[in-house]
Amino acid sequence: MKIAYLNADFYTMDMDNHIFKNGMMIVDDQKISYIGPSSADLLSDADQVVDLRGKWVLPGLVNVHSHILMTILRGNGDDMLLKPWLETKIWPIEAKFTTEIASVSAQLGMLEMLKSGTTTFSDMFNPNGIDADVVMEVIGETGMRGAFSYSIFSFGTEQEQKANLTGAERFSKTYKTYANGRLTAMVAPHSPYACTPEAIAESARIAKENDLMVHIHVSETDFEVLDIEKRYGVRPVEFLRRLGLFDQPTVMAHGVVLNDEERSILKQYDVRVAHNPISNLKLGSGIADVVSLLDKGIKVGIATDGVASNNNFDMFEETRTAALLQKGVYKDATKFTAQTALSLATRVGAEAIGMGYTGSLEAGKKADFLTIYPYDKAHLQPLSEAYSHLLYAASGRDVCDVYIDGKLIVKDGNCLTIDEEKVMAEVNRLHADLTR
């Protein structure tokens, strides 16, 4: 079925940053078959015509690092550094999780992402005490696209560590392709500090044998770098390189504490970086030098991290913060332009997590897009400066409609695949039980 969308301004986020004012887009069987100026000939061939009434249309946003099972922990442990926050606030309460808690928390995370314009995500979850298959099924029902990955830890007895690795391998193989190809899994050793060298090496084996990507936290804080140097005699990036983890395409979350030699290694092995500016600020971890990463030719995507350290999934806010931080750190307003920032939140982010078939509005790409109706929003005026507003003024609350695979998932700000009222009520009930 061919659906023509017209009477809208299309911000493609393609390599050439095309913008089609009062343009037209045709979606045929979940993919974009045409985008450009309005064409009467193409319009006459459409099975359905959707008048977007002058809305702004851009690709769905891509959140390259999140923790949706932790959504229920929003506000838990504010104003703490990463290490004590994890060890005294997050991991102890995650040990109490049930499958019900994980499923409802995941739904709340998906709901927030979808309503604020995110159509693709890449996530790591703590599998302790939950049936991960049930949670994956719940995510599949939301219509979201992305990767949901089983975290590997080296906690507990040797038998417990082995069970964790076995579970991760089974999950990764089972969900390599799921929900009609919308969902996948990566191999996700948590971090150099939470995994033994043996666990990292096993993660590398699982990824290589099953042709899977890797997702891992690396070089998030000064303490982490010093700790790994003390344990193994090298910094985290070299530690992982020696163990073969970078032999498969890898997404490295954070990369706050890197030197030039490490950036060269990342470029050599095509390691991609998930930049989480607000989480890094809130936890006092520092500010990643994204400009140097981009200058090196390293793919960087924008990410929120989990809302326990953010505290929301608004990718518009995250992308704006990323741009402003680089300008401030460099004391150079020309750094990190609006075009660069928005491309990292869409096309480049999708490429970074191996999903280059989405992230921009181009013929042949998946029909994942969002709309904004700007006419009744004072902060989006004047309309003629729309591109600037998309970075410096817009927020997730401005999103009107969201489509994934050409299917309408959010209509006029209301999610069609999740019972919003029920999920929010359940989260509050379960949170009360969890923290009692």
Tab-separated table of C-alpha atoms in Angstrom:
chain	number	residue	atom	x	y	z
A	1	MET	CA	0.000	0.000	0.000
A	2	LYS	CA	1.401	3.354	-1.091
A	3	ILE	CA	0.742	6.245	1.279
A	4	ALA	CA	1.595	9.797	0.252
A	5	TYR	CA	2.345	12.361	2.954
A	6	LEU	CA	2.159	15.926	1.730
A	7	ASN	CA	1.770	19.546	2.810
A	8	ALA	CA	4.736	19.363	5.216
A	9	ASP	CA	8.327	20.512	5.579
A	10	PHE	CA	10.655	17.510	5.462
A	11	TYR	CA	14.059	17.701	7.222
A	12	THR	CA	15.764	14.639	5.793
A	13	MET	CA	19.015	14.540	7.850
A	14	ASP	CA	20.628	12.816	4.870
A	15	MET	CA	24.293	13.328	3.977
A	16	ASP	CA	23.483	16.524	2.074
A	17	ASN	CA	20.976	17.747	4.659
A	18	HIS	CA	18.183	18.229	2.138
A	19	ILE	CA	15.103	20.125	3.245
A	20	PHE	CA	11.894	19.932	1.200
A	21	LYS	CA	9.554	22.786	2.033
A	22	ASN	CA	5.951	21.888	1.304
A	23	GLY	CA	7.302	18.597	-0.015
A	24	MET	CA	5.996	15.073	-0.304
A	25	MET	CA	6.997	11.639	0.955
A	26	ILE	CA	5.666	8.311	-0.248
A	27	VAL	CA	5.834	5.213	1.944
A	28	ASP	CA	5.431	1.830	0.309
A	29	ASP	CA	5.542	-1.388	2.345
A	30	GLN	CA	7.284	0.069	5.442
A	31	LYS	CA	9.902	1.937	3.419
A	32	ILE	CA	10.236	5.368	1.912
A	33	SER	CA	9.992	5.118	-1.881
A	34	TYR	CA	10.106	8.834	-2.633
A	35	ILE	CA	10.875	12.079	-0.858
A	36	GLY	CA	11.176	15.440	-2.546
A	37	PRO	CA	9.063	18.140	-4.155
A	38	SER	CA	5.365	17.459	-4.514
A	39	SER	CA	4.547	15.547	-7.694
A	40	ALA	CA	1.059	15.289	-9.134
A	41	ASP	CA	2.031	12.161	-11.104
A	42	LEU	CA	3.303	10.334	-7.999
A	43	LEU	CA	0.352	11.519	-5.962
A	44	SER	CA	-2.116	10.069	-8.444
A	45	ASP	CA	-0.495	6.638	-7.951
A	46	ALA	CA	-0.949	6.641	-4.156
A	47	ASP	CA	-3.501	4.409	-2.431
A	48	GLN	CA	-3.916	6.888	0.422
A	49	VAL	CA	-3.081	10.557	0.922
A	50	VAL	CA	-2.281	12.045	4.331
A	51	ASP	CA	-2.405	15.827	4.656
A	52	LEU	CA	0.105	16.790	7.363
A	53	ARG	CA	-1.241	20.357	7.556
A	54	GLY	CA	2.117	22.092	7.429
A	55	LYS	CA	3.843	20.010	10.094
A	56	TRP	CA	7.594	19.635	10.369
A	57	VAL	CA	8.740	16.090	9.638
A	58	LEU	CA	12.098	14.622	10.567
A	59	PRO	CA	13.512	11.129	11.061
A	60	GLY	CA	12.725	9.344	14.296
A	61	LEU	CA	15.393	10.006	16.904
A	62	VAL	CA	17.969	7.322	17.727
A	63	ASN	CA	18.962	6.819	21.383
A	64	VAL	CA	22.169	4.773	21.243
A	65	HIS	CA	22.528	3.930	24.955
A	66	SER	CA	19.794	3.476	27.549
A	67	HIS	CA	18.629	1.352	30.488
A	68	ILE	CA	14.858	1.089	30.199
A	69	LEU	CA	14.480	-1.458	33.021
A	70	MET	CA	15.794	1.251	35.355
A	71	THR	CA	12.996	3.686	34.414
A	72	ILE	CA	11.197	2.852	37.656
A	73	LEU	CA	14.324	4.050	39.522
A	74	ARG	CA	14.052	7.635	38.278
A	75	GLY	CA	15.141	9.899	41.131
A	76	ASN	CA	16.813	7.106	43.071
A	77	GLY	CA	20.180	8.307	44.378
A	78	ASP	CA	20.471	11.887	43.156
A	79	ASP	CA	23.681	13.858	43.641
A	80	MET	CA	26.093	10.938	43.875
A	81	LEU	CA	29.222	9.864	41.999
A	82	LEU	CA	28.965	6.849	39.693
A	83	LYS	CA	30.701	4.189	41.813
A	84	PRO	CA	28.822	4.710	45.105
A	85	TRP	CA	25.605	5.342	43.172
A	86	LEU	CA	25.865	1.942	41.452
A	87	GLU	CA	27.059	0.041	44.495
A	88	THR	CA	24.731	1.497	47.143
A	89	LYS	CA	21.639	2.608	45.202
A	90	ILE	CA	21.236	0.873	41.850
A	91	TRP	CA	22.601	-2.660	42.030
A	92	PRO	CA	21.080	-3.440	45.475
A	93	ILE	CA	17.593	-2.404	44.380
A	94	GLU	CA	17.913	-4.117	40.990
A	95	ALA	CA	18.544	-7.337	42.944
A	96	LYS	CA	14.901	-7.068	44.094
A	97	PHE	CA	13.489	-6.854	40.567
A	98	THR	CA	10.857	-9.287	39.359
A	99	THR	CA	9.734	-9.934	35.799
A	100	GLU	CA	6.630	-7.825	36.479
A	101	ILE	CA	8.705	-4.869	37.671
A	102	ALA	CA	11.060	-5.170	34.702
A	103	SER	CA	8.192	-5.414	32.198
A	104	VAL	CA	6.264	-2.435	33.546
A	105	SER	CA	9.439	-0.348	33.847
A	106	ALA	CA	10.338	-1.208	30.248
A	107	GLN	CA	6.876	-0.167	29.087
A	108	LEU	CA	7.191	3.165	30.872
A	109	GLY	CA	10.584	3.710	29.229
A	110	MET	CA	9.210	2.842	25.802
A	111	LEU	CA	6.208	5.103	26.378
A	112	GLU	CA	8.412	8.065	27.249
A	113	MET	CA	10.762	7.454	24.325
A	114	LEU	CA	7.977	7.069	21.784
A	115	LYS	CA	6.003	10.112	22.916
A	116	SER	CA	9.154	12.264	22.715
A	117	GLY	CA	10.074	11.115	19.193
A	118	THR	CA	12.565	8.279	19.681
A	119	THR	CA	11.928	5.434	17.251
A	120	THR	CA	15.155	3.443	17.710
A	121	PHE	CA	17.097	2.611	20.870
A	122	SER	CA	20.026	0.482	22.054
A	123	ASP	CA	19.773	-0.786	25.612
A	124	MET	CA	21.594	-2.875	28.217
A	125	PHE	CA	19.662	-4.563	31.024
A	126	ASN	CA	20.506	-6.373	34.255
A	127	PRO	CA	19.014	-9.885	33.884
A	128	ASN	CA	19.118	-10.711	37.600
A	129	GLY	CA	15.854	-12.247	38.809
A	130	ILE	CA	13.797	-11.646	35.663
A	131	ASP	CA	12.508	-13.609	32.690
A	132	ALA	CA	14.158	-11.635	29.899
A	133	ASP	CA	12.098	-13.393	27.214
A	134	VAL	CA	8.909	-11.950	28.691
A	135	VAL	CA	10.387	-8.463	28.750
A	136	MET	CA	11.536	-8.735	25.130
A	137	GLU	CA	8.010	-9.770	24.151
A	138	VAL	CA	6.601	-6.721	25.943
A	139	ILE	CA	9.014	-4.426	24.100
A	140	GLY	CA	8.092	-6.045	20.792
A	141	GLU	CA	4.438	-5.202	21.360
A	142	THR	CA	5.202	-1.470	21.627
A	143	GLY	CA	6.281	-1.240	17.991
A	144	MET	CA	9.694	0.223	18.873
A	145	ARG	CA	12.844	-0.509	16.865
A	146	GLY	CA	16.171	-1.243	18.519
A	147	ALA	CA	18.580	-3.507	20.368
A	148	PHE	CA	17.898	-4.945	23.834
A	149	SER	CA	21.004	-6.560	25.270
A	150	TYR	CA	21.634	-8.891	28.215
A	151	SER	CA	24.368	-7.466	30.475
A	152	ILE	CA	27.291	-9.695	31.395
A	153	PHE	CA	28.701	-9.346	34.927
A	154	SER	CA	31.437	-11.094	36.912
A	155	PHE	CA	29.728	-10.942	40.289
A	156	GLY	CA	29.082	-13.866	42.617
A	157	THR	CA	30.498	-17.368	42.454
A	158	GLU	CA	32.235	-18.899	39.458
A	159	GLN	CA	29.080	-20.921	38.815
A	160	GLU	CA	26.952	-17.746	38.841
A	161	GLN	CA	29.306	-16.047	36.402
A	162	LYS	CA	29.121	-19.030	34.065
A	163	ALA	CA	25.320	-19.008	34.243
A	164	ASN	CA	25.314	-15.297	33.398
A	165	LEU	CA	27.461	-15.868	30.304
A	166	THR	CA	25.360	-18.840	29.237
A	167	GLY	CA	22.193	-16.770	29.603
A	168	ALA	CA	23.681	-13.900	27.628
A	169	GLU	CA	24.740	-16.167	24.777
A	170	ARG	CA	21.330	-17.839	24.580
A	171	PHE	CA	19.496	-14.508	24.664
A	172	SER	CA	21.750	-12.903	22.049
A	173	LYS	CA	21.380	-15.843	19.651
A	174	THR	CA	17.625	-16.129	20.208
A	175	TYR	CA	16.915	-12.454	19.568
A	176	LYS	CA	19.428	-11.660	16.869
A	177	THR	CA	16.337	-10.981	14.758
A	178	TYR	CA	12.971	-10.489	16.441
A	179	ALA	CA	9.632	-8.731	15.931
A	180	ASN	CA	9.801	-8.838	12.135
A	181	GLY	CA	13.351	-7.522	12.224
A	182	ARG	CA	12.573	-4.456	14.341
A	183	LEU	CA	14.461	-5.776	17.369
A	184	THR	CA	17.840	-7.378	17.883
A	185	ALA	CA	20.347	-8.014	20.666
A	186	MET	CA	24.016	-7.245	21.132
A	187	VAL	CA	26.642	-8.859	23.359
A	188	ALA	CA	26.872	-6.574	26.376
A	189	PRO	CA	29.665	-7.030	28.928
A	190	HIS	CA	28.812	-4.332	31.450
A	191	SER	CA	32.242	-2.709	31.769
A	192	PRO	CA	35.956	-3.419	32.325
A	193	TYR	CA	35.462	-2.933	36.075
A	194	ALA	CA	32.441	-5.246	36.403
A	195	CYS	CA	33.819	-8.074	34.218
A	196	THR	CA	36.896	-10.262	34.595
A	197	PRO	CA	39.286	-10.616	31.642
A	198	GLU	CA	37.831	-14.103	31.150
A	199	ALA	CA	34.298	-12.686	30.884
A	200	ILE	CA	35.450	-10.051	28.387
A	201	ALA	CA	37.197	-12.704	26.295
A	202	GLU	CA	34.057	-14.881	26.381
A	203	SER	CA	31.981	-11.884	25.311
A	204	ALA	CA	34.311	-11.404	22.361
A	205	ARG	CA	33.907	-15.083	21.427
A	206	ILE	CA	30.099	-14.923	21.605
A	207	ALA	CA	30.016	-11.799	19.455
A	208	LYS	CA	32.385	-13.196	16.831
A	209	GLU	CA	30.799	-16.649	16.565
A	210	ASN	CA	27.302	-15.201	16.225
A	211	ASP	CA	28.218	-12.101	14.183
A	212	LEU	CA	26.783	-9.745	16.784
A	213	MET	CA	27.691	-6.217	17.792
A	214	VAL	CA	29.116	-5.399	21.224
A	215	HIS	CA	27.748	-2.808	23.672
A	216	ILE	CA	29.823	-1.841	26.749
A	217	HIS	CA	30.465	1.018	29.213
A	218	VAL	CA	34.063	2.253	28.886
A	219	SER	CA	36.175	5.108	30.279
A	220	GLU	CA	33.295	6.840	32.009
A	221	THR	CA	35.275	8.287	34.946
A	222	ASP	CA	38.815	9.066	36.066
A	223	PHE	CA	38.389	6.533	38.868
A	224	GLU	CA	37.572	3.765	36.363
A	225	VAL	CA	40.673	4.480	34.285
A	226	LEU	CA	42.939	4.512	37.340
A	227	ASP	CA	41.300	1.355	38.701
A	228	ILE	CA	41.824	-0.610	35.469
A	229	GLU	CA	45.410	0.640	35.208
A	230	LYS	CA	46.034	-0.549	38.766
A	231	ARG	CA	44.485	-3.971	38.101
A	232	TYR	CA	45.908	-4.736	34.663
A	233	GLY	CA	48.687	-2.250	33.947
A	234	VAL	CA	46.893	-0.624	30.996
A	235	ARG	CA	43.998	1.780	30.469
A	236	PRO	CA	40.489	0.423	29.659
A	237	VAL	CA	40.641	0.846	25.860
A	238	GLU	CA	43.927	-1.065	25.546
A	239	PHE	CA	42.681	-3.669	28.039
A	240	LEU	CA	39.653	-4.406	25.837
A	241	ARG	CA	41.664	-4.289	22.617
A	242	ARG	CA	44.076	-6.948	23.874
A	243	LEU	CA	41.188	-9.219	24.794
A	244	GLY	CA	39.795	-9.029	21.241
A	245	LEU	CA	36.542	-7.266	22.105
A	246	PHE	CA	36.948	-4.709	19.326
A	247	ASP	CA	37.246	-7.383	16.648
A	248	GLN	CA	33.461	-7.104	16.275
A	249	PRO	CA	31.718	-3.747	15.720
A	250	THR	CA	31.487	-2.181	19.162
A	251	VAL	CA	29.429	0.606	20.711
A	252	MET	CA	31.288	2.148	23.643
A	253	ALA	CA	29.092	4.096	26.034
A	254	HIS	CA	30.556	7.305	27.501
A	255	GLY	CA	34.238	7.657	26.506
A	256	VAL	CA	34.584	10.641	28.823
A	257	VAL	CA	38.218	9.954	29.755
A	258	LEU	CA	40.190	9.311	26.563
A	259	ASN	CA	43.577	10.368	25.223
A	260	ASP	CA	44.767	10.761	21.636
A	261	GLU	CA	46.289	7.264	21.524
A	262	GLU	CA	42.987	5.745	22.614
A	263	ARG	CA	41.029	7.725	20.043
A	264	SER	CA	43.392	6.361	17.391
A	265	ILE	CA	42.640	2.821	18.565
A	266	LEU	CA	38.897	3.492	18.413
A	267	LYS	CA	39.255	4.762	14.855
A	268	GLN	CA	41.433	1.802	13.847
A	269	TYR	CA	38.860	-0.707	15.107
A	270	ASP	CA	35.792	1.314	14.059
A	271	VAL	CA	34.564	1.536	17.659
A	272	ARG	CA	31.541	3.810	17.922
A	273	VAL	CA	30.853	6.070	20.912
A	274	ALA	CA	27.519	6.677	22.661
A	275	HIS	CA	27.676	10.202	24.099
A	276	ASN	CA	25.555	10.712	27.260
A	277	PRO	CA	26.126	14.369	28.190
A	278	ILE	CA	23.451	14.908	30.849
A	279	SER	CA	24.122	11.653	32.709
A	280	ASN	CA	27.852	12.380	32.664
A	281	LEU	CA	27.184	15.827	34.102
A	282	LYS	CA	24.745	14.657	36.778
A	283	LEU	CA	27.072	11.901	38.026
A	284	GLY	CA	30.035	14.271	38.014
A	285	SER	CA	31.877	12.093	35.514
A	286	GLY	CA	32.978	14.907	33.235
A	287	ILE	CA	32.463	16.048	29.639
A	288	ALA	CA	33.472	13.864	26.707
A	289	ASP	CA	35.530	15.564	23.996
A	290	VAL	CA	33.151	14.788	21.154
A	291	VAL	CA	34.753	17.253	18.759
A	292	SER	CA	38.046	15.327	18.920
A	293	LEU	CA	36.197	12.058	18.306
A	294	LEU	CA	34.462	13.485	15.240
A	295	ASP	CA	37.692	15.055	13.972
A	296	LYS	CA	39.207	11.571	14.132
A	297	GLY	CA	36.372	10.181	12.000
A	298	ILE	CA	34.812	8.171	14.820
A	299	LYS	CA	31.041	7.608	14.676
A	300	VAL	CA	29.279	9.204	17.632
A	301	GLY	CA	25.616	8.866	18.564
A	302	ILE	CA	23.626	10.790	21.161
A	303	ALA	CA	22.204	8.905	24.147
A	304	THR	CA	20.283	9.556	27.336
A	305	ASP	CA	21.605	6.702	29.489
A	306	GLY	CA	19.005	5.534	32.032
A	307	VAL	CA	16.620	8.009	33.608
A	308	ALA	CA	17.971	7.143	37.065
A	309	SER	CA	20.961	9.274	36.074
A	310	ASN	CA	19.438	11.723	33.591
A	311	ASN	CA	16.328	11.992	34.475
A	312	ASN	CA	14.342	11.702	31.243
A	313	PHE	CA	14.440	10.209	27.749
A	314	ASP	CA	14.078	13.525	25.887
A	315	MET	CA	16.540	13.271	23.004
A	316	PHE	CA	15.901	16.872	21.948
A	317	GLU	CA	17.166	18.074	25.320
A	318	GLU	CA	20.096	15.636	25.199
A	319	THR	CA	21.166	16.738	21.733
A	320	ARG	CA	20.947	20.420	22.617
A	321	THR	CA	23.047	19.814	25.746
A	322	ALA	CA	25.652	17.944	23.694
A	323	ALA	CA	26.011	20.865	21.290
A	324	LEU	CA	26.160	23.553	23.947
A	325	LEU	CA	28.752	21.685	26.019
A	326	GLN	CA	31.192	21.395	23.126
A	327	LYS	CA	30.803	25.088	22.302
A	328	GLY	CA	31.435	25.974	25.943
A	329	VAL	CA	34.389	23.662	26.476
A	330	TYR	CA	36.106	24.889	23.311
A	331	LYS	CA	34.990	28.497	23.824
A	332	ASP	CA	34.123	28.412	20.141
A	333	ALA	CA	30.525	28.885	18.995
A	334	THR	CA	31.343	27.382	15.579
A	335	LYS	CA	31.918	23.944	17.095
A	336	PHE	CA	29.155	21.355	16.938
A	337	THR	CA	26.695	23.037	14.585
A	338	ALA	CA	22.970	22.336	14.535
A	339	GLN	CA	23.467	20.170	11.440
A	340	THR	CA	26.130	18.092	13.187
A	341	ALA	CA	24.153	17.688	16.402
A	342	LEU	CA	20.903	16.657	14.719
A	343	SER	CA	22.711	14.217	12.415
A	344	LEU	CA	24.230	12.458	15.460
A	345	ALA	CA	20.769	12.111	16.984
A	346	THR	CA	19.415	10.532	13.797
A	347	ARG	CA	21.405	9.199	10.825
A	348	VAL	CA	24.865	8.858	12.402
A	349	GLY	CA	23.423	7.351	15.578
A	350	ALA	CA	21.586	4.743	13.519
A	351	GLU	CA	24.795	3.909	11.650
A	352	ALA	CA	26.697	3.658	14.944
A	353	ILE	CA	24.437	0.874	16.215
A	354	GLY	CA	24.393	-0.981	12.914
A	355	MET	CA	20.949	0.209	11.830
A	356	GLY	CA	21.792	2.438	8.901
A	357	TYR	CA	18.528	1.460	7.238
A	358	THR	CA	16.837	4.084	9.438
A	359	GLY	CA	17.816	7.509	10.788
A	360	SER	CA	17.181	9.679	7.723
A	361	LEU	CA	14.366	10.364	5.293
A	362	GLU	CA	15.672	8.832	2.074
A	363	ALA	CA	14.302	6.489	-0.552
A	364	GLY	CA	14.954	2.894	0.495
A	365	LYS	CA	15.133	3.652	4.215
A	366	LYS	CA	12.633	2.524	6.821
A	367	ALA	CA	9.655	4.839	7.274
A	368	ASP	CA	10.524	5.887	10.832
A	369	PHE	CA	9.623	9.538	11.366
A	370	LEU	CA	8.061	12.085	13.686
A	371	THR	CA	5.987	15.191	13.173
A	372	ILE	CA	5.793	18.503	15.014
A	373	TYR	CA	2.904	20.954	14.649
A	374	PRO	CA	4.574	24.329	15.329
A	375	TYR	CA	1.786	26.822	14.730
A	376	ASP	CA	0.403	26.932	18.279
A	377	LYS	CA	3.794	26.906	20.036
A	378	ALA	CA	5.266	30.284	20.929
A	379	HIS	CA	8.775	28.885	21.432
A	380	LEU	CA	8.869	27.618	17.825
A	381	GLN	CA	8.334	31.039	16.252
A	382	PRO	CA	9.286	32.511	13.845
A	383	LEU	CA	8.519	29.568	11.605
A	384	SER	CA	11.156	30.605	9.071
A	385	GLU	CA	13.924	29.587	11.540
A	386	ALA	CA	12.652	26.045	11.966
A	387	TYR	CA	16.017	24.305	11.608
A	388	SER	CA	17.466	26.304	14.475
A	389	HIS	CA	14.404	25.624	16.614
A	390	LEU	CA	14.721	21.860	16.147
A	391	LEU	CA	17.972	21.943	18.117
A	392	TYR	CA	17.857	25.032	20.308
A	393	ALA	CA	14.163	25.362	21.187
A	394	ALA	CA	12.199	22.143	20.622
A	395	SER	CA	11.579	19.434	23.195
A	396	GLY	CA	10.089	15.976	23.213
A	397	ARG	CA	6.803	17.492	24.408
A	398	ASP	CA	6.433	19.126	20.983
A	399	VAL	CA	6.189	15.783	19.158
A	400	CYS	CA	2.791	15.189	17.629
A	401	ASP	CA	2.916	11.918	15.662
A	402	VAL	CA	5.423	9.057	15.507
A	403	TYR	CA	5.642	6.390	12.798
A	404	ILE	CA	7.780	3.221	12.788
A	405	ASP	CA	7.854	0.996	9.692
A	406	GLY	CA	5.223	3.364	8.327
A	407	LYS	CA	2.843	2.424	11.153
A	408	LEU	CA	1.323	5.180	13.272
A	409	ILE	CA	2.491	4.533	16.855
A	410	VAL	CA	1.839	7.932	18.451
A	411	LYS	CA	-1.088	10.051	17.240
A	412	ASP	CA	-1.560	13.612	18.451
A	413	GLY	CA	0.709	12.898	21.414
A	414	ASN	CA	-1.107	9.707	22.472
A	415	CYS	CA	0.627	6.333	22.244
A	416	LEU	CA	-1.514	3.754	20.433
A	417	THR	CA	0.447	0.645	21.462
A	418	ILE	CA	0.711	1.150	25.239
A	419	ASP	CA	-2.023	1.697	27.839
A	420	GLU	CA	-0.551	4.887	29.277
A	421	GLU	CA	-2.821	5.226	32.302
A	422	LYS	CA	-2.382	1.587	33.310
A	423	VAL	CA	1.407	1.626	32.980
A	424	MET	CA	1.813	4.757	35.084
A	425	ALA	CA	-0.478	3.390	37.796
A	426	GLU	CA	1.410	0.089	37.844
A	427	VAL	CA	4.795	1.796	38.053
A	428	ASN	CA	3.763	3.733	41.135
A	429	ARG	CA	2.292	0.646	42.790
A	430	LEU	CA	5.405	-1.438	42.116
A	431	HIS	CA	7.761	1.357	43.089
A	432	ALA	CA	6.068	1.594	46.497
A	433	ASP	CA	6.570	-2.164	47.003
A	434	LEU	CA	10.146	-2.027	45.725
A	435	THR	CA	11.283	0.751	48.033
A	436	ARG	CA	9.344	-0.285	51.123
